[in-house]
PDB file of C-alpha atoms in Angstrom:
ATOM      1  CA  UNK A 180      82.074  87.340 -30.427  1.00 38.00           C
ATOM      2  CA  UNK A 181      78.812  88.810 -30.435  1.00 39.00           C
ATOM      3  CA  UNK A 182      75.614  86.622 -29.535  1.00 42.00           C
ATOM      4  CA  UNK A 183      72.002  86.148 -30.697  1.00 45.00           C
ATOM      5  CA  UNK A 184      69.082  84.773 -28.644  1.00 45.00           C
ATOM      6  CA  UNK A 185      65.884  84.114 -29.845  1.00 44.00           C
ATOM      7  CA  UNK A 186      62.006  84.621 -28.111  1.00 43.00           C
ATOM      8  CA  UNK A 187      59.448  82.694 -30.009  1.00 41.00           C
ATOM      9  CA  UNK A 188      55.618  81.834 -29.722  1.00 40.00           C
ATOM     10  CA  UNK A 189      55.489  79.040 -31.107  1.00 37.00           C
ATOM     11  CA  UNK A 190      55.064  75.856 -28.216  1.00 33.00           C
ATOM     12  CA  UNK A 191      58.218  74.817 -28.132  1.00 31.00           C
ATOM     13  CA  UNK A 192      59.752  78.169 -29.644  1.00 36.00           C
ATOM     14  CA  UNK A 193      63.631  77.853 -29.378  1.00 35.00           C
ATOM     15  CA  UNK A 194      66.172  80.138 -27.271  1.00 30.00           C
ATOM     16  CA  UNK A 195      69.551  80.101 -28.314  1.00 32.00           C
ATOM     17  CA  UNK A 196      72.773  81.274 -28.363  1.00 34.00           C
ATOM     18  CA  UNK A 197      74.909  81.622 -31.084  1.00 33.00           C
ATOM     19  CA  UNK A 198      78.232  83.262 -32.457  1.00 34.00           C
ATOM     20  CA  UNK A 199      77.390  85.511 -35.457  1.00 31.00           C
ATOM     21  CA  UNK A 200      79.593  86.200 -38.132  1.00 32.00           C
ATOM     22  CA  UNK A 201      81.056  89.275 -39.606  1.00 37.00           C
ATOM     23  CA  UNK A 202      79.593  90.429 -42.983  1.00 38.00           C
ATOM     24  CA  UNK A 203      77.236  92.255 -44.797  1.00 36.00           C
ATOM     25  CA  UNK A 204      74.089  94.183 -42.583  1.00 42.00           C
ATOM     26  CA  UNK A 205      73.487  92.816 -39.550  1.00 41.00           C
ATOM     27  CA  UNK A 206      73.900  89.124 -39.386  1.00 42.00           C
ATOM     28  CA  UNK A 207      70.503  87.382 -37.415  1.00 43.00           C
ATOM     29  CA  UNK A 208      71.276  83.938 -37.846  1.00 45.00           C
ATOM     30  CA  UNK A 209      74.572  82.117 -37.942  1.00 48.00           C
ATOM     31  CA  UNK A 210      76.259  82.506 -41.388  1.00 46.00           C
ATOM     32  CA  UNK A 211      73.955  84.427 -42.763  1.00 47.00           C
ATOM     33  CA  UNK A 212      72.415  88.040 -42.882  1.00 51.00           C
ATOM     34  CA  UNK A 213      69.039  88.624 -42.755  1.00 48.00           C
ATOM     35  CA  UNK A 214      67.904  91.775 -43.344  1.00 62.00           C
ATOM     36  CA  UNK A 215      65.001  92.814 -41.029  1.00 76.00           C
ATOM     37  CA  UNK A 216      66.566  94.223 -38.018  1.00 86.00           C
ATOM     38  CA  UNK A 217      66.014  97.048 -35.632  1.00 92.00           C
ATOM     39  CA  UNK A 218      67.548  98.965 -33.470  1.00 91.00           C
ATOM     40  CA  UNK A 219      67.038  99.129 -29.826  1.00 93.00           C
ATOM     41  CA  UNK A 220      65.124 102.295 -29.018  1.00 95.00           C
ATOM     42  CA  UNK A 221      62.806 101.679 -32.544  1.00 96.00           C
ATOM     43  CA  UNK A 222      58.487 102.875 -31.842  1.00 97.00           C
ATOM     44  CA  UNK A 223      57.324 100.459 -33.282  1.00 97.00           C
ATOM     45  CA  UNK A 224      53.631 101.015 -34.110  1.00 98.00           C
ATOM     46  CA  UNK A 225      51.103  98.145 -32.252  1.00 98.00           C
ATOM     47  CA  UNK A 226      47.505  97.454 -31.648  1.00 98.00           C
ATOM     48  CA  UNK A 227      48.510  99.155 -28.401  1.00 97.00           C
ATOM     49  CA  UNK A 228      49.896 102.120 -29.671  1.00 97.00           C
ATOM     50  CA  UNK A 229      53.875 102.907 -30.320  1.00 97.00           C
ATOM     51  CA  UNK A 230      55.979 100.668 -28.368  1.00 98.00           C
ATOM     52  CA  UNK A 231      60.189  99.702 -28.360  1.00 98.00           C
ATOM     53  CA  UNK A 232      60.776  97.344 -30.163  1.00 97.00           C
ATOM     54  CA  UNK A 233      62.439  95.550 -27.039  1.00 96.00           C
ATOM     55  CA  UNK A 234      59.442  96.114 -25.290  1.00 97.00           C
ATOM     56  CA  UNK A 235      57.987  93.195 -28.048  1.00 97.00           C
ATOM     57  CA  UNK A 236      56.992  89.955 -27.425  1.00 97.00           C
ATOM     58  CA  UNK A 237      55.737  86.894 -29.272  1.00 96.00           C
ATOM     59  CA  UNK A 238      52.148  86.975 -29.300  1.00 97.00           C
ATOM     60  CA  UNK A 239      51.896  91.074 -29.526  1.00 98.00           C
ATOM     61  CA  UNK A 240      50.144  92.447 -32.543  1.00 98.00           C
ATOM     62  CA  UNK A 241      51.817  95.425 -35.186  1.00 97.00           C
ATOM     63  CA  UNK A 242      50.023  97.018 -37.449  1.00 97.00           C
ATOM     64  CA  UNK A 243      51.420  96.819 -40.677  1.00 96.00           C
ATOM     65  CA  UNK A 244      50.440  98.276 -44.506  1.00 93.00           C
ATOM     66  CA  UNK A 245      50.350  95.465 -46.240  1.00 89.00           C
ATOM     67  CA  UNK A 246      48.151  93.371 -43.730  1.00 89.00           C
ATOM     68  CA  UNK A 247      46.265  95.264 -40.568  1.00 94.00           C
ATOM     69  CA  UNK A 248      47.342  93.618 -37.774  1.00 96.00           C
ATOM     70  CA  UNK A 249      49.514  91.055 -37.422  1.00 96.00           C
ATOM     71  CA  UNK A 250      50.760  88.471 -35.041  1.00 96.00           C
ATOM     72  CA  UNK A 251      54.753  88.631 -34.002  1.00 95.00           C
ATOM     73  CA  UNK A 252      55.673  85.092 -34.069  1.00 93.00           C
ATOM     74  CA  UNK A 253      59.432  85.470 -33.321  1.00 89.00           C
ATOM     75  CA  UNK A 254      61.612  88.259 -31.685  1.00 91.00           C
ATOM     76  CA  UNK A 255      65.382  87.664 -32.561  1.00 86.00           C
ATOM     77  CA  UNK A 256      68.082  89.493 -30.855  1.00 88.00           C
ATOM     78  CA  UNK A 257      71.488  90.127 -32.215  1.00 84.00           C
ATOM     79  CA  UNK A 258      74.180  92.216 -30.845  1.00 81.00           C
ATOM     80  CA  UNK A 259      76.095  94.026 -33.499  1.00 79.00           C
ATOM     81  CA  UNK A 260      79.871  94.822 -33.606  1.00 73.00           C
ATOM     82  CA  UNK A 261      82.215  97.780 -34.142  1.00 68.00           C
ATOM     83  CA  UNK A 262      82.558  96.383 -37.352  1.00 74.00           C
ATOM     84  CA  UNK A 263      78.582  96.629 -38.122  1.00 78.00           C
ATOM     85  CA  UNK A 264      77.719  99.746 -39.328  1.00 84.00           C
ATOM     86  CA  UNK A 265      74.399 101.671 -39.607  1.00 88.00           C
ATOM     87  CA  UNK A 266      72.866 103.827 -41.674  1.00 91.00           C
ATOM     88  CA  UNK A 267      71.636 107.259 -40.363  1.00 94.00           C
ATOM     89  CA  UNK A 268      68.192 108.590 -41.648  1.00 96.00           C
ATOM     90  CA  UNK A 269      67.851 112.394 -41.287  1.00 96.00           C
ATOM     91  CA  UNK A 270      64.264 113.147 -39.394  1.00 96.00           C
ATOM     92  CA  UNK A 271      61.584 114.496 -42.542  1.00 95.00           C
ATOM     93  CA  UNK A 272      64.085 113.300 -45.233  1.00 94.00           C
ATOM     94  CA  UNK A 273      61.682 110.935 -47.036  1.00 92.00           C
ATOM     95  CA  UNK A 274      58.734 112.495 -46.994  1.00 87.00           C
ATOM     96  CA  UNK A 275      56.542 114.152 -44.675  1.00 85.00           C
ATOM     97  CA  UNK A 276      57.635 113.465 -41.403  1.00 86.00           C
ATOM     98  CA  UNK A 277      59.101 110.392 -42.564  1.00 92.00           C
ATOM     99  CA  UNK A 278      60.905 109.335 -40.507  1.00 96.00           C
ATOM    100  CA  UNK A 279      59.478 111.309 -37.279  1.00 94.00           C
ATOM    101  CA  UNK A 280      62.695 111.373 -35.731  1.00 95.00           C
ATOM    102  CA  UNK A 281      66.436 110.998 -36.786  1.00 95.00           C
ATOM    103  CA  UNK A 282      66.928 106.576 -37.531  1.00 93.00           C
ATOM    104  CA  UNK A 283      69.340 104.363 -37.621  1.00 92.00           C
ATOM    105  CA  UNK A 284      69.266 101.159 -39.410  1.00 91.00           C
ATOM    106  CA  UNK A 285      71.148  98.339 -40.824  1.00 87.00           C
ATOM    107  CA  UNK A 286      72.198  99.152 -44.903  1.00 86.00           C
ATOM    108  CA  UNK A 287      70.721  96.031 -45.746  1.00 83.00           C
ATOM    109  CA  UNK A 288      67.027  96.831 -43.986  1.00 88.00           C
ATOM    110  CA  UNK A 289      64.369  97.201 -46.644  1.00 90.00           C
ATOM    111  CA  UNK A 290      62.229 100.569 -46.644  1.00 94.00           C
ATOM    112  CA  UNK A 291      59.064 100.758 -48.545  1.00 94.00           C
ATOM    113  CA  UNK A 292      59.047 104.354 -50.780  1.00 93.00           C
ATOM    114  CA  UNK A 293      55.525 105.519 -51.878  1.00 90.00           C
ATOM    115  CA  UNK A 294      56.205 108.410 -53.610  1.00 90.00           C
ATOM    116  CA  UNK A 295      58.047 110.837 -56.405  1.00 91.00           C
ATOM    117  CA  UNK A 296      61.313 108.799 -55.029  1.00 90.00           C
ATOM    118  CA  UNK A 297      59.551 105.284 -55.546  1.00 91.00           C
ATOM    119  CA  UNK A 298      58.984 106.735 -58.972  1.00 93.00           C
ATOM    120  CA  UNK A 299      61.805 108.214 -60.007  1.00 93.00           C
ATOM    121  CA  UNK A 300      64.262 106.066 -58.883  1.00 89.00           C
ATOM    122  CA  UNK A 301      62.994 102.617 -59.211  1.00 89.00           C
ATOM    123  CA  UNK A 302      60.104 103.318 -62.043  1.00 93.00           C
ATOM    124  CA  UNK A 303      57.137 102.365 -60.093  1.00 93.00           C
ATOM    125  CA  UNK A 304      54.597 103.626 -57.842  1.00 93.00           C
ATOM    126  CA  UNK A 305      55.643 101.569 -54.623  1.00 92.00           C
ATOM    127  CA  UNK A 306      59.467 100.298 -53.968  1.00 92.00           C
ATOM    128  CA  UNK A 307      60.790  98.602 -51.438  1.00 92.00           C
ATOM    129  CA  UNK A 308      64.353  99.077 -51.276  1.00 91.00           C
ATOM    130  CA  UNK A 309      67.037  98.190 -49.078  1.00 89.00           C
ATOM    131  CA  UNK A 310      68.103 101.810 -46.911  1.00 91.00           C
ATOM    132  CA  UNK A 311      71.687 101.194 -47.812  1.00 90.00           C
ATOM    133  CA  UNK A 312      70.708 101.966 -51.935  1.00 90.00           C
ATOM    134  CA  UNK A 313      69.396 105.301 -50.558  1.00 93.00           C
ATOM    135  CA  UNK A 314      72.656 107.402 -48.866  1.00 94.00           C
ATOM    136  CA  UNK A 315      73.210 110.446 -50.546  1.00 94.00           C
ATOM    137  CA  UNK A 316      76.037 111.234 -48.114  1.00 94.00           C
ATOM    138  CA  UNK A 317      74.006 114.428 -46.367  1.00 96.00           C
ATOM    139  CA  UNK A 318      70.422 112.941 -45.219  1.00 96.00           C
ATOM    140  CA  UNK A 319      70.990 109.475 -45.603  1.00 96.00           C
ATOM    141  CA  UNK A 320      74.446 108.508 -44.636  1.00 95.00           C
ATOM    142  CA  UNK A 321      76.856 105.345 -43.484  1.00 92.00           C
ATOM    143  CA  UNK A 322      77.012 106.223 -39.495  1.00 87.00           C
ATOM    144  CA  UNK A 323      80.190 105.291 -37.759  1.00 79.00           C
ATOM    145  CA  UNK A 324      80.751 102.008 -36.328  1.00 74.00           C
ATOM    146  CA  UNK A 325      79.291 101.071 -32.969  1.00 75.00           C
ATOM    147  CA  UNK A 326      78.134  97.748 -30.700  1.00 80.00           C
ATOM    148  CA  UNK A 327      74.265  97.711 -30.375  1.00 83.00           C
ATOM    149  CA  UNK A 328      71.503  95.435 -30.047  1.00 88.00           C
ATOM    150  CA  UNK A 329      68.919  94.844 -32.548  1.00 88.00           C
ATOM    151  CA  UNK A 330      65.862  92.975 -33.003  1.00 91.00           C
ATOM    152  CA  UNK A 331      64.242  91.378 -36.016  1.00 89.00           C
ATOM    153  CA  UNK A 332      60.721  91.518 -35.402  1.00 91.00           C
ATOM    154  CA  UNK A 333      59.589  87.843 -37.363  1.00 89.00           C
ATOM    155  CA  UNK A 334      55.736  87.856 -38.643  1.00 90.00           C
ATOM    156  CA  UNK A 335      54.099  84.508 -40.302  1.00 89.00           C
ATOM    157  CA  UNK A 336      54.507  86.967 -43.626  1.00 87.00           C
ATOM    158  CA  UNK A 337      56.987  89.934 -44.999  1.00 87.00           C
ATOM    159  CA  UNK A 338      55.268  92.696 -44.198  1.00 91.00           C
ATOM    160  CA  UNK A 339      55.175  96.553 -44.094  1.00 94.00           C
ATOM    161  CA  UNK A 340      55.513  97.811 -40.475  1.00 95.00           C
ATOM    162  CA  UNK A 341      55.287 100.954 -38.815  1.00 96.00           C
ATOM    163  CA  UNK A 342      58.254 102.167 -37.239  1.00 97.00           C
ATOM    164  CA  UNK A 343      59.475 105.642 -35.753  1.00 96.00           C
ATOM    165  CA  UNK A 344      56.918 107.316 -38.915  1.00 94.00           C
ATOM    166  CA  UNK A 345      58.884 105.133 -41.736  1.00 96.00           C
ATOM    167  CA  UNK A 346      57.168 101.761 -43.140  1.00 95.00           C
ATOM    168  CA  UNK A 347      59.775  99.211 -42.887  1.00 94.00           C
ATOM    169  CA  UNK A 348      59.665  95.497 -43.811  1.00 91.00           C
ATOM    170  CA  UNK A 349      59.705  92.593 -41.106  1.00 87.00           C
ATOM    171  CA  UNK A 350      60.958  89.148 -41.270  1.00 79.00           C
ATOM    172  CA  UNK A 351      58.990  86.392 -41.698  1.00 74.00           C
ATOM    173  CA  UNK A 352      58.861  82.838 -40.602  1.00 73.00           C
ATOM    174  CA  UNK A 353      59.868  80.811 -43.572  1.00 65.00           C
ATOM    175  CA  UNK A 354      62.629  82.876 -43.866  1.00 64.00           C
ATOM    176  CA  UNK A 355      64.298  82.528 -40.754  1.00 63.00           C
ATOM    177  CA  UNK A 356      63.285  78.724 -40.524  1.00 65.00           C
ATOM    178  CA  UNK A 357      64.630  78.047 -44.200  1.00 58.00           C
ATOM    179  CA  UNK A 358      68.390  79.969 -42.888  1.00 56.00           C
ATOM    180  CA  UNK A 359      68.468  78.011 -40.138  1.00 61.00           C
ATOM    181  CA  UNK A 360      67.845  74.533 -41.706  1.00 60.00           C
ATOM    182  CA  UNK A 361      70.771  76.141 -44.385  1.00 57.00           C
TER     183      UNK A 361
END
């Protein structure tokens, strides 16, 4: 079974170990699914410039949209199964060089849309939408199966980040603290 461990700031931030489940998007914390998770091999874009995301650590700073800069409380690491699959993001597909290279991320991972397709599709000038609503079956598409590793990159609040050109949104504290006390 696969297993998650956890890197947190926090003074007595907890390391674990922990079967996950099978199920929907890439499952984070026992029995459930949380959403926010990337892909080792992400850029990630920090105070420090682009970085992998498994080059992260509690206590390094992101810039995101929504916020500036912002503190990563909480680096959780999953490792995915054949059964897991991704979605593939064609490189330039939403937007202008959005993302900057070809992506791959869980169907459940929310994107943040900022244009005509924020617009047209959901009625509204911003959207954030989870990646999996957006396959068209050409750009966007349900990649084959495939073990990996993947981080959720946990903030003190939901917030736009940065990564690989494409402004994706990050987990947050309360969230992963209320599925764990689930």
């Amino acid at each position: 079974m696969p297993q998650k461990a956890t890197h947190s700031a926090r003074p007595h931030g907890r390391r674990s170990s922990r079967a996950l489940p099978a199920g929907i998007g890439v499952p984070i914390v026992a029995n459930h699914s949380v959403r926010h998770a990337l892909p080792a091999g992400s850029l990630v874009l920090t105070t420090r410039g682009e970085r992998l995301v498994e080059g992260l650590r509690p206590g390094d700073e992101v810039i995101t949209r929504d916020h500036g800069k912002a503190t990563v409380r909480e680096i959780v690491v999953a490792s995915t199964t054949t059964r897991d699959r991704m979605v593939h993001i064609t490189q330039g597909c939403l937007g202008n060089h959005r993302p900057d290279r070809d992506l791959r991320l869980p169907p459940d991972q929310p994107v943040v849309l900022r244009d005509w397709r924020a617009l047209t599709l959901f009625g509204a000038k911003e959207a954030r939408v989870a990646v999996g609503r957006l396959i068209d079956g050409q750009l966007i598409r349900m990649g084959d199966s495939a073990e990996a590793t993947v981080y959720s990159i946990v903030l003190d609040w939901p917030a736009a980040l940065f990564v690989d050109g494409l402004e994706i949104v990050s987990g947050s504290v309360g969230a992963i603290e209320a599925l764990r006390s689930a």
